[in-house]
Amino acid sequence: MLSTLGLRAGYGGKPVLQGLDLDVREGEIVAVIGRNGVGKSTLMKSLIGLVPAMEGSIVYRDKPVEGLSAFKRARLGIGYVPQGRDVFPRLSVGENIAVGGMRKGGVSDADRRRVLGYFPILEERWAQRAGTLSGGQQQQLAIGRVLVANPSLILLDEPSEGIQPNIVQDIARIMVQLNKDTGVTIVLVEQNIDMIRAMAQRCYVLDKGRIVAKLEREALADGEAMRRHLAV
Ligand SMILES: Nc1ncnc2c1ncn2[C@@H]1O[C@H](COP(=O)(O)OP(=O)(O)OP(=O)(O)O)[C@@H](O)[C@H]1O
Ligand SMILES: [Mg+2]
């Protein structure tokens, strides 16, 4: 469904991603793991189009997309949940969800019910300003805001960051359920071992802008190896 070939991208003419190859099949949940600063968020931004590719290709559903704006990639069904969530703090929960629905020209009742079915906390907090929610609630809102537009692929950048462990488990469970129910493909960036194990079917390990290892599901149980890949 998604592949990159020799992808190089970075800032100010200096590449952070040093020729990256990855492949994700339709319906998979794949994690990209690695230490701070190795280029995980740069990868996500370059997949959605917020950081331009300097070289290489990004193919989404058999179509090269590396030349398309983020807006056009979103229209093709790619949803992006940024690190730190970036909900609109002064808007209500409902208004944040409405922004997510603008791509489709509005949020229908069915869309709203679908999102609230996965994230019931958002219904309780519907009229509350997003900036007053807890980190875990904001994360659910950020995912809900993407979900309302019915993406085929969700890019999720460090969903566990700054969130209590029990909520991390809740969010992981909901995402796995969503994947089972709808077949949505998920690429997540993570450093939290619990989140990785609860969600990922397999992993790429990123270091200094390169894929240095690929781990299948069974390898995720190896705590020592996982810590080695993630240790600072
Ligand atoms: N806007 C920017 N301008 C210049 N350099 C940047 C910018 N954003 C990130 N970088 C640099 O690019 C490198 C990779 O950053 P990136 O944010 O992709 O790492 P990361 O793996 O997501 O880290 P973390 O785990 O801390 O989120 C770092 O050296 C960082 O300082
Ligand atoms: Mg990051």
PDB file of C-alpha atoms and ligand atoms in Angstrom:
ATOM      1  CA  MET A   1       0.000   0.000   0.000  1.00  0.00           C
ATOM      2  CA  LEU A   2       2.839   2.333   0.885  1.00  0.00           C
ATOM      3  CA  SER A   3       6.478   2.112  -0.036  1.00  0.00           C
ATOM      4  CA  THR A   4       9.450   4.382  -0.054  1.00  0.00           C
ATOM      5  CA  LEU A   5      12.497   3.809  -2.176  1.00  0.00           C
ATOM      6  CA  GLY A   6      15.765   5.599  -1.473  1.00  0.00           C
ATOM      7  CA  LEU A   7      13.906   8.349   0.331  1.00  0.00           C
ATOM      8  CA  ARG A   8      16.060  11.286   1.361  1.00  0.00           C
ATOM      9  CA  ALA A   9      14.551  14.239   3.163  1.00  0.00           C
ATOM     10  CA  GLY A  10      15.646  16.821   5.688  1.00  0.00           C
ATOM     11  CA  TYR A  11      15.974  20.497   6.408  1.00  0.00           C
ATOM     12  CA  GLY A  12      17.913  23.322   4.796  1.00  0.00           C
ATOM     13  CA  GLY A  13      19.398  21.056   2.138  1.00  0.00           C
ATOM     14  CA  LYS A  14      20.780  18.630   4.743  1.00  0.00           C
ATOM     15  CA  PRO A  15      19.196  15.181   4.609  1.00  0.00           C
ATOM     16  CA  VAL A  16      18.037  13.551   7.844  1.00  0.00           C
ATOM     17  CA  LEU A  17      16.626  10.489   6.057  1.00  0.00           C
ATOM     18  CA  GLN A  18      19.555   8.920   4.243  1.00  0.00           C
ATOM     19  CA  GLY A  19      17.914   6.768   1.593  1.00  0.00           C
ATOM     20  CA  LEU A  20      15.102   4.937   3.275  1.00  0.00           C
ATOM     21  CA  ASP A  21      13.315   1.859   1.934  1.00  0.00           C
ATOM     22  CA  LEU A  22      10.170   0.585   3.550  1.00  0.00           C
ATOM     23  CA  ASP A  23       7.066  -1.318   2.525  1.00  0.00           C
ATOM     24  CA  VAL A  24       3.717  -1.505   4.226  1.00  0.00           C
ATOM     25  CA  ARG A  25       0.932  -3.774   3.028  1.00  0.00           C
ATOM     26  CA  GLU A  26      -2.762  -2.941   3.089  1.00  0.00           C
ATOM     27  CA  GLY A  27      -4.246  -3.645   6.529  1.00  0.00           C
ATOM     28  CA  GLU A  28      -0.972  -3.882   8.416  1.00  0.00           C
ATOM     29  CA  ILE A  29       0.046  -2.149  11.629  1.00  0.00           C
ATOM     30  CA  VAL A  30       3.739  -1.374  11.325  1.00  0.00           C
ATOM     31  CA  ALA A  31       5.891   0.508  13.829  1.00  0.00           C
ATOM     32  CA  VAL A  32       8.983   2.566  13.133  1.00  0.00           C
ATOM     33  CA  ILE A  33      11.044   2.640  16.291  1.00  0.00           C
ATOM     34  CA  GLY A  34      14.269   4.356  17.257  1.00  0.00           C
ATOM     35  CA  ARG A  35      15.933   6.736  19.690  1.00  0.00           C
ATOM     36  CA  ASN A  36      15.381  10.464  20.006  1.00  0.00           C
ATOM     37  CA  GLY A  37      16.446  12.467  16.995  1.00  0.00           C
ATOM     38  CA  VAL A  38      17.023   9.598  14.531  1.00  0.00           C
ATOM     39  CA  GLY A  39      14.472  11.001  12.074  1.00  0.00           C
ATOM     40  CA  LYS A  40      11.175   9.322  12.987  1.00  0.00           C
ATOM     41  CA  SER A  41       9.085  12.481  12.828  1.00  0.00           C
ATOM     42  CA  THR A  42      10.933  13.614   9.717  1.00  0.00           C
ATOM     43  CA  LEU A  43       9.855  10.343   8.104  1.00  0.00           C
ATOM     44  CA  MET A  44       6.210  10.875   9.056  1.00  0.00           C
ATOM     45  CA  LYS A  45       6.287  14.476   7.829  1.00  0.00           C
ATOM     46  CA  SER A  46       7.835  13.427   4.590  1.00  0.00           C
ATOM     47  CA  LEU A  47       5.203  10.680   4.114  1.00  0.00           C
ATOM     48  CA  ILE A  48       2.389  13.198   4.515  1.00  0.00           C
ATOM     49  CA  GLY A  49       4.227  15.935   2.596  1.00  0.00           C
ATOM     50  CA  LEU A  50       5.159  18.490   5.243  1.00  0.00           C
ATOM     51  CA  VAL A  51       8.861  17.861   4.593  1.00  0.00           C
ATOM     52  CA  PRO A  52       9.656  17.550   0.881  1.00  0.00           C
ATOM     53  CA  ALA A  53      11.553  14.563  -0.496  1.00  0.00           C
ATOM     54  CA  MET A  54      14.996  15.536  -1.808  1.00  0.00           C
ATOM     55  CA  GLU A  55      15.468  12.226  -3.566  1.00  0.00           C
ATOM     56  CA  GLY A  56      13.725   8.877  -3.896  1.00  0.00           C
ATOM     57  CA  SER A  57      10.083   8.000  -4.151  1.00  0.00           C
ATOM     58  CA  ILE A  58       7.001   7.509  -2.028  1.00  0.00           C
ATOM     59  CA  VAL A  59       4.406   5.255  -3.627  1.00  0.00           C
ATOM     60  CA  TYR A  60       0.923   5.091  -2.163  1.00  0.00           C
ATOM     61  CA  ARG A  61      -1.546   2.652  -3.731  1.00  0.00           C
ATOM     62  CA  ASP A  62       0.574   2.357  -6.891  1.00  0.00           C
ATOM     63  CA  LYS A  63       0.813   6.097  -7.338  1.00  0.00           C
ATOM     64  CA  PRO A  64       3.914   8.237  -6.794  1.00  0.00           C
ATOM     65  CA  VAL A  65       2.954  10.913  -4.260  1.00  0.00           C
ATOM     66  CA  GLU A  66       6.301  12.482  -3.323  1.00  0.00           C
ATOM     67  CA  GLY A  67       5.500  15.520  -5.491  1.00  0.00           C
ATOM     68  CA  LEU A  68       2.035  16.101  -4.017  1.00  0.00           C
ATOM     69  CA  SER A  69       1.186  18.614  -1.290  1.00  0.00           C
ATOM     70  CA  ALA A  70       0.094  17.376   2.141  1.00  0.00           C
ATOM     71  CA  PHE A  71      -3.412  18.528   1.326  1.00  0.00           C
ATOM     72  CA  LYS A  72      -3.572  16.324  -1.764  1.00  0.00           C
ATOM     73  CA  ARG A  73      -2.145  13.328   0.079  1.00  0.00           C
ATOM     74  CA  ALA A  74      -4.809  13.785   2.763  1.00  0.00           C
ATOM     75  CA  ARG A  75      -7.408  13.742  -0.008  1.00  0.00           C
ATOM     76  CA  LEU A  76      -6.042  10.401  -1.185  1.00  0.00           C
ATOM     77  CA  GLY A  77      -6.866   8.979   2.225  1.00  0.00           C
ATOM     78  CA  ILE A  78      -3.725   9.501   4.287  1.00  0.00           C
ATOM     79  CA  GLY A  79      -4.407  10.755   7.814  1.00  0.00           C
ATOM     80  CA  TYR A  80      -1.603  12.256   9.912  1.00  0.00           C
ATOM     81  CA  VAL A  81      -1.614  12.524  13.706  1.00  0.00           C
ATOM     82  CA  PRO A  82       1.417  14.655  14.619  1.00  0.00           C
ATOM     83  CA  GLN A  83       3.729  14.197  17.584  1.00  0.00           C
ATOM     84  CA  GLY A  84       2.418  16.358  20.418  1.00  0.00           C
ATOM     85  CA  ARG A  85      -1.091  15.982  18.914  1.00  0.00           C
ATOM     86  CA  ASP A  86      -1.610  19.646  17.868  1.00  0.00           C
ATOM     87  CA  VAL A  87      -5.269  19.836  18.722  1.00  0.00           C
ATOM     88  CA  PHE A  88      -6.696  23.354  18.445  1.00  0.00           C
ATOM     89  CA  PRO A  89      -6.667  24.271  22.155  1.00  0.00           C
ATOM     90  CA  ARG A  90      -9.234  27.083  22.057  1.00  0.00           C
ATOM     91  CA  LEU A  91     -11.719  25.154  19.965  1.00  0.00           C
ATOM     92  CA  SER A  92     -14.096  22.670  21.527  1.00  0.00           C
ATOM     93  CA  VAL A  93     -13.790  18.931  21.017  1.00  0.00           C
ATOM     94  CA  GLY A  94     -16.698  19.064  18.560  1.00  0.00           C
ATOM     95  CA  GLU A  95     -15.089  21.914  16.619  1.00  0.00           C
ATOM     96  CA  ASN A  96     -11.795  20.037  16.381  1.00  0.00           C
ATOM     97  CA  ILE A  97     -13.671  17.060  14.949  1.00  0.00           C
ATOM     98  CA  ALA A  98     -15.452  19.399  12.522  1.00  0.00           C
ATOM     99  CA  VAL A  99     -12.063  20.594  11.234  1.00  0.00           C
ATOM    100  CA  GLY A 100     -11.143  16.980  10.519  1.00  0.00           C
ATOM    101  CA  GLY A 101     -14.357  16.600   8.532  1.00  0.00           C
ATOM    102  CA  MET A 102     -13.775  19.635   6.314  1.00  0.00           C
ATOM    103  CA  ARG A 103     -11.970  17.577   3.720  1.00  0.00           C
ATOM    104  CA  LYS A 104     -15.235  15.720   3.106  1.00  0.00           C
ATOM    105  CA  GLY A 105     -17.340  18.839   3.314  1.00  0.00           C
ATOM    106  CA  GLY A 106     -18.688  18.253   6.812  1.00  0.00           C
ATOM    107  CA  VAL A 107     -19.267  15.716   9.550  1.00  0.00           C
ATOM    108  CA  SER A 108     -22.345  13.570   9.064  1.00  0.00           C
ATOM    109  CA  ASP A 109     -24.195  11.997  11.990  1.00  0.00           C
ATOM    110  CA  ALA A 110     -22.864   8.618  10.943  1.00  0.00           C
ATOM    111  CA  ASP A 111     -19.262   9.921  10.941  1.00  0.00           C
ATOM    112  CA  ARG A 112     -19.690  11.435  14.367  1.00  0.00           C
ATOM    113  CA  ARG A 113     -21.242   8.274  15.786  1.00  0.00           C
ATOM    114  CA  ARG A 114     -18.465   6.172  14.281  1.00  0.00           C
ATOM    115  CA  VAL A 115     -15.729   8.284  15.911  1.00  0.00           C
ATOM    116  CA  LEU A 116     -17.530   8.492  19.252  1.00  0.00           C
ATOM    117  CA  GLY A 117     -18.079   4.740  19.180  1.00  0.00           C
ATOM    118  CA  TYR A 118     -14.310   4.295  19.310  1.00  0.00           C
ATOM    119  CA  PHE A 119     -13.608   7.248  21.604  1.00  0.00           C
ATOM    120  CA  PRO A 120     -16.609   7.669  23.939  1.00  0.00           C
ATOM    121  CA  ILE A 121     -14.674  10.113  26.138  1.00  0.00           C
ATOM    122  CA  LEU A 122     -14.971  12.656  23.318  1.00  0.00           C
ATOM    123  CA  GLU A 123     -18.752  12.584  23.595  1.00  0.00           C
ATOM    124  CA  GLU A 124     -18.565  13.357  27.310  1.00  0.00           C
ATOM    125  CA  ARG A 125     -16.224  16.255  26.548  1.00  0.00           C
ATOM    126  CA  TRP A 126     -17.881  17.385  23.308  1.00  0.00           C
ATOM    127  CA  ALA A 127     -18.405  21.044  24.263  1.00  0.00           C
ATOM    128  CA  GLN A 128     -15.214  21.403  26.313  1.00  0.00           C
ATOM    129  CA  ARG A 129     -12.191  23.329  24.996  1.00  0.00           C
ATOM    130  CA  ALA A 130      -9.558  20.912  23.719  1.00  0.00           C
ATOM    131  CA  GLY A 131      -6.776  22.713  25.603  1.00  0.00           C
ATOM    132  CA  THR A 132      -8.360  21.723  28.924  1.00  0.00           C
ATOM    133  CA  LEU A 133      -8.305  17.970  28.171  1.00  0.00           C
ATOM    134  CA  SER A 134      -5.703  15.582  29.611  1.00  0.00           C
ATOM    135  CA  GLY A 135      -2.877  14.387  27.355  1.00  0.00           C
ATOM    136  CA  GLY A 136      -4.584  11.061  26.771  1.00  0.00           C
ATOM    137  CA  GLN A 137      -7.872  12.729  25.891  1.00  0.00           C
ATOM    138  CA  GLN A 138      -6.106  15.115  23.499  1.00  0.00           C
ATOM    139  CA  GLN A 139      -4.452  12.138  21.829  1.00  0.00           C
ATOM    140  CA  GLN A 140      -7.835  10.486  21.360  1.00  0.00           C
ATOM    141  CA  LEU A 141      -9.177  13.734  19.944  1.00  0.00           C
ATOM    142  CA  ALA A 142      -6.254  14.034  17.526  1.00  0.00           C
ATOM    143  CA  ILE A 143      -6.927  10.491  16.300  1.00  0.00           C
ATOM    144  CA  GLY A 144     -10.668  11.124  16.156  1.00  0.00           C
ATOM    145  CA  ARG A 145     -10.104  14.265  14.110  1.00  0.00           C
ATOM    146  CA  VAL A 146      -8.284  12.191  11.492  1.00  0.00           C
ATOM    147  CA  LEU A 147     -10.693   9.267  11.718  1.00  0.00           C
ATOM    148  CA  VAL A 148     -13.746  11.338  10.906  1.00  0.00           C
ATOM    149  CA  ALA A 149     -12.462  11.722   7.327  1.00  0.00           C
ATOM    150  CA  ASN A 150     -12.298   7.932   6.914  1.00  0.00           C
ATOM    151  CA  PRO A 151      -8.603   7.519   6.057  1.00  0.00           C
ATOM    152  CA  SER A 152      -7.208   4.351   4.488  1.00  0.00           C
ATOM    153  CA  LEU A 153      -3.810   4.925   6.071  1.00  0.00           C
ATOM    154  CA  ILE A 154      -3.126   6.538   9.446  1.00  0.00           C
ATOM    155  CA  LEU A 155       0.309   7.929  10.302  1.00  0.00           C
ATOM    156  CA  LEU A 156       0.623   8.107  14.075  1.00  0.00           C
ATOM    157  CA  ASP A 157       3.640   9.905  15.561  1.00  0.00           C
ATOM    158  CA  GLU A 158       4.449   8.838  19.159  1.00  0.00           C
ATOM    159  CA  PRO A 159       0.886   8.456  20.415  1.00  0.00           C
ATOM    160  CA  SER A 160       2.094   7.378  23.879  1.00  0.00           C
ATOM    161  CA  GLU A 161       4.134  10.494  24.568  1.00  0.00           C
ATOM    162  CA  GLY A 162       3.231  12.077  27.890  1.00  0.00           C
ATOM    163  CA  ILE A 163       0.316   9.732  28.516  1.00  0.00           C
ATOM    164  CA  GLN A 164      -0.419   7.573  31.579  1.00  0.00           C
ATOM    165  CA  PRO A 165       0.324   3.850  31.075  1.00  0.00           C
ATOM    166  CA  ASN A 166      -3.298   2.715  31.467  1.00  0.00           C
ATOM    167  CA  ILE A 167      -4.440   5.195  28.823  1.00  0.00           C
ATOM    168  CA  VAL A 168      -1.610   4.052  26.531  1.00  0.00           C
ATOM    169  CA  GLN A 169      -3.094   0.553  26.744  1.00  0.00           C
ATOM    170  CA  ASP A 170      -6.609   1.862  26.067  1.00  0.00           C
ATOM    171  CA  ILE A 171      -5.492   3.746  22.970  1.00  0.00           C
ATOM    172  CA  ALA A 172      -3.506   0.760  21.692  1.00  0.00           C
ATOM    173  CA  ARG A 173      -6.531  -1.513  22.160  1.00  0.00           C
ATOM    174  CA  ILE A 174      -8.833   0.900  20.340  1.00  0.00           C
ATOM    175  CA  MET A 175      -6.423   1.242  17.410  1.00  0.00           C
ATOM    176  CA  VAL A 176      -6.092  -2.525  17.084  1.00  0.00           C
ATOM    177  CA  GLN A 177      -9.880  -2.848  17.164  1.00  0.00           C
ATOM    178  CA  LEU A 178     -10.216  -0.139  14.527  1.00  0.00           C
ATOM    179  CA  ASN A 179      -7.727  -1.975  12.332  1.00  0.00           C
ATOM    180  CA  LYS A 180      -9.685  -5.233  12.752  1.00  0.00           C
ATOM    181  CA  ASP A 181     -13.056  -3.623  12.082  1.00  0.00           C
ATOM    182  CA  THR A 182     -12.144  -1.442   9.123  1.00  0.00           C
ATOM    183  CA  GLY A 183      -8.862  -2.808   7.752  1.00  0.00           C
ATOM    184  CA  VAL A 184      -7.291   0.632   8.075  1.00  0.00           C
ATOM    185  CA  THR A 185      -3.518   0.522   7.672  1.00  0.00           C
ATOM    186  CA  ILE A 186      -1.490   2.108  10.479  1.00  0.00           C
ATOM    187  CA  VAL A 187       2.116   3.263  10.517  1.00  0.00           C
ATOM    188  CA  LEU A 188       3.165   4.377  13.956  1.00  0.00           C
ATOM    189  CA  VAL A 189       6.331   5.867  15.331  1.00  0.00           C
ATOM    190  CA  GLU A 190       7.038   4.842  18.910  1.00  0.00           C
ATOM    191  CA  GLN A 191       9.636   4.486  21.641  1.00  0.00           C
ATOM    192  CA  ASN A 192       7.297   3.034  24.259  1.00  0.00           C
ATOM    193  CA  ILE A 193       7.783  -0.747  24.380  1.00  0.00           C
ATOM    194  CA  ASP A 194       4.302  -1.380  25.785  1.00  0.00           C
ATOM    195  CA  MET A 195       2.671   0.589  22.972  1.00  0.00           C
ATOM    196  CA  ILE A 196       4.828  -1.125  20.349  1.00  0.00           C
ATOM    197  CA  ARG A 197       3.966  -4.598  21.661  1.00  0.00           C
ATOM    198  CA  ALA A 198       0.297  -3.836  22.074  1.00  0.00           C
ATOM    199  CA  MET A 199      -0.094  -2.498  18.545  1.00  0.00           C
ATOM    200  CA  ALA A 200       2.600  -3.451  16.064  1.00  0.00           C
ATOM    201  CA  GLN A 201       2.588  -6.550  13.876  1.00  0.00           C
ATOM    202  CA  ARG A 202       6.195  -5.804  12.936  1.00  0.00           C
ATOM    203  CA  CYS A 203       8.786  -3.041  13.223  1.00  0.00           C
ATOM    204  CA  TYR A 204      11.427  -1.140  11.371  1.00  0.00           C
ATOM    205  CA  VAL A 205      14.316   0.158  13.463  1.00  0.00           C
ATOM    206  CA  LEU A 206      15.530   3.569  12.382  1.00  0.00           C
ATOM    207  CA  ASP A 207      18.969   4.915  13.262  1.00  0.00           C
ATOM    208  CA  LYS A 208      20.621   8.039  11.891  1.00  0.00           C
ATOM    209  CA  GLY A 209      18.143   8.251   9.046  1.00  0.00           C
ATOM    210  CA  ARG A 210      18.528   4.633   7.934  1.00  0.00           C
ATOM    211  CA  ILE A 211      16.606   1.413   8.510  1.00  0.00           C
ATOM    212  CA  VAL A 212      19.056  -0.728  10.470  1.00  0.00           C
ATOM    213  CA  ALA A 213      16.814  -3.676  11.360  1.00  0.00           C
ATOM    214  CA  LYS A 214      13.446  -5.242  10.641  1.00  0.00           C
ATOM    215  CA  LEU A 215      11.716  -7.070  13.462  1.00  0.00           C
ATOM    216  CA  GLU A 216       8.887  -9.519  13.039  1.00  0.00           C
ATOM    217  CA  ARG A 217       6.177  -9.908  15.674  1.00  0.00           C
ATOM    218  CA  GLU A 218       8.036 -12.664  17.606  1.00  0.00           C
ATOM    219  CA  ALA A 219      11.108 -10.445  17.963  1.00  0.00           C
ATOM    220  CA  LEU A 220       9.061  -7.793  19.777  1.00  0.00           C
ATOM    221  CA  ALA A 221       8.891 -10.115  22.799  1.00  0.00           C
ATOM    222  CA  ASP A 222      12.685  -9.944  23.212  1.00  0.00           C
ATOM    223  CA  GLY A 223      12.887  -7.222  25.860  1.00  0.00           C
ATOM    224  CA  GLU A 224      16.668  -6.975  25.797  1.00  0.00           C
ATOM    225  CA  ALA A 225      16.860  -6.465  22.022  1.00  0.00           C
ATOM    226  CA  MET A 226      13.993  -3.984  22.063  1.00  0.00           C
ATOM    227  CA  ARG A 227      15.663  -1.924  24.784  1.00  0.00           C
ATOM    228  CA  ARG A 228      18.919  -1.978  22.841  1.00  0.00           C
ATOM    229  CA  HIS A 229      17.187  -0.544  19.780  1.00  0.00           C
ATOM    230  CA  LEU A 230      15.497   2.134  21.834  1.00  0.00           C
ATOM    231  CA  ALA A 231      18.174   3.003  24.434  1.00  0.00           C
ATOM    232  CA  VAL A 232      19.688   6.463  24.260  1.00  0.00           C
TER     233      VAL A 232
HETATM  234  N1  LIG B   1      12.392  21.894  11.510  1.00  0.00           N
HETATM  235  C1  LIG B   1      13.648  21.428  11.615  1.00  0.00           C
HETATM  236  N2  LIG B   1      14.705  22.132  11.152  1.00  0.00           N
HETATM  237  C2  LIG B   1      15.963  21.663  11.244  1.00  0.00           C
HETATM  238  N3  LIG B   1      16.296  20.481  11.804  1.00  0.00           N
HETATM  239  C3  LIG B   1      15.292  19.740  12.285  1.00  0.00           C
HETATM  240  C4  LIG B   1      13.922  20.155  12.227  1.00  0.00           C
HETATM  241  N4  LIG B   1      13.138  19.209  12.789  1.00  0.00           N
HETATM  242  C5  LIG B   1      13.986  18.229  13.179  1.00  0.00           C
HETATM  243  N5  LIG B   1      15.267  18.542  12.892  1.00  0.00           N
HETATM  244  C6  LIG B   1      16.456  17.700  13.152  1.00  0.00           C
HETATM  245  O1  LIG B   1      16.326  16.498  12.404  1.00  0.00           O
HETATM  246  C7  LIG B   1      16.783  15.391  13.170  1.00  0.00           C
HETATM  247  C8  LIG B   1      15.676  14.357  13.263  1.00  0.00           C
HETATM  248  O2  LIG B   1      14.576  14.915  13.979  1.00  0.00           O
HETATM  249  P1  LIG B   1      13.199  14.158  14.157  1.00  0.00           P
HETATM  250  O3  LIG B   1      12.272  15.119  14.794  1.00  0.00           O
HETATM  251  O4  LIG B   1      12.799  13.557  12.876  1.00  0.00           O
HETATM  252  O5  LIG B   1      13.613  13.009  15.163  1.00  0.00           O
HETATM  253  P2  LIG B   1      12.706  11.971  15.977  1.00  0.00           P
HETATM  254  O6  LIG B   1      13.274  10.627  15.734  1.00  0.00           O
HETATM  255  O7  LIG B   1      11.281  12.200  15.679  1.00  0.00           O
HETATM  256  O8  LIG B   1      13.015  12.396  17.493  1.00  0.00           O
HETATM  257  P3  LIG B   1      12.065  12.303  18.800  1.00  0.00           P
HETATM  258  O9  LIG B   1      12.096  10.882  19.235  1.00  0.00           O
HETATM  259  O10 LIG B   1      12.744  13.191  19.779  1.00  0.00           O
HETATM  260  O11 LIG B   1      10.698  12.788  18.422  1.00  0.00           O
HETATM  261  C9  LIG B   1      17.243  15.938  14.507  1.00  0.00           C
HETATM  262  O12 LIG B   1      18.632  16.116  14.453  1.00  0.00           O
HETATM  263  C10 LIG B   1      16.533  17.265  14.611  1.00  0.00           C
HETATM  264  O13 LIG B   1      17.281  18.174  15.355  1.00  0.00           O
HETATM  265 MG    MG B   2       9.674  12.718  16.779  1.00  0.00          MG
END
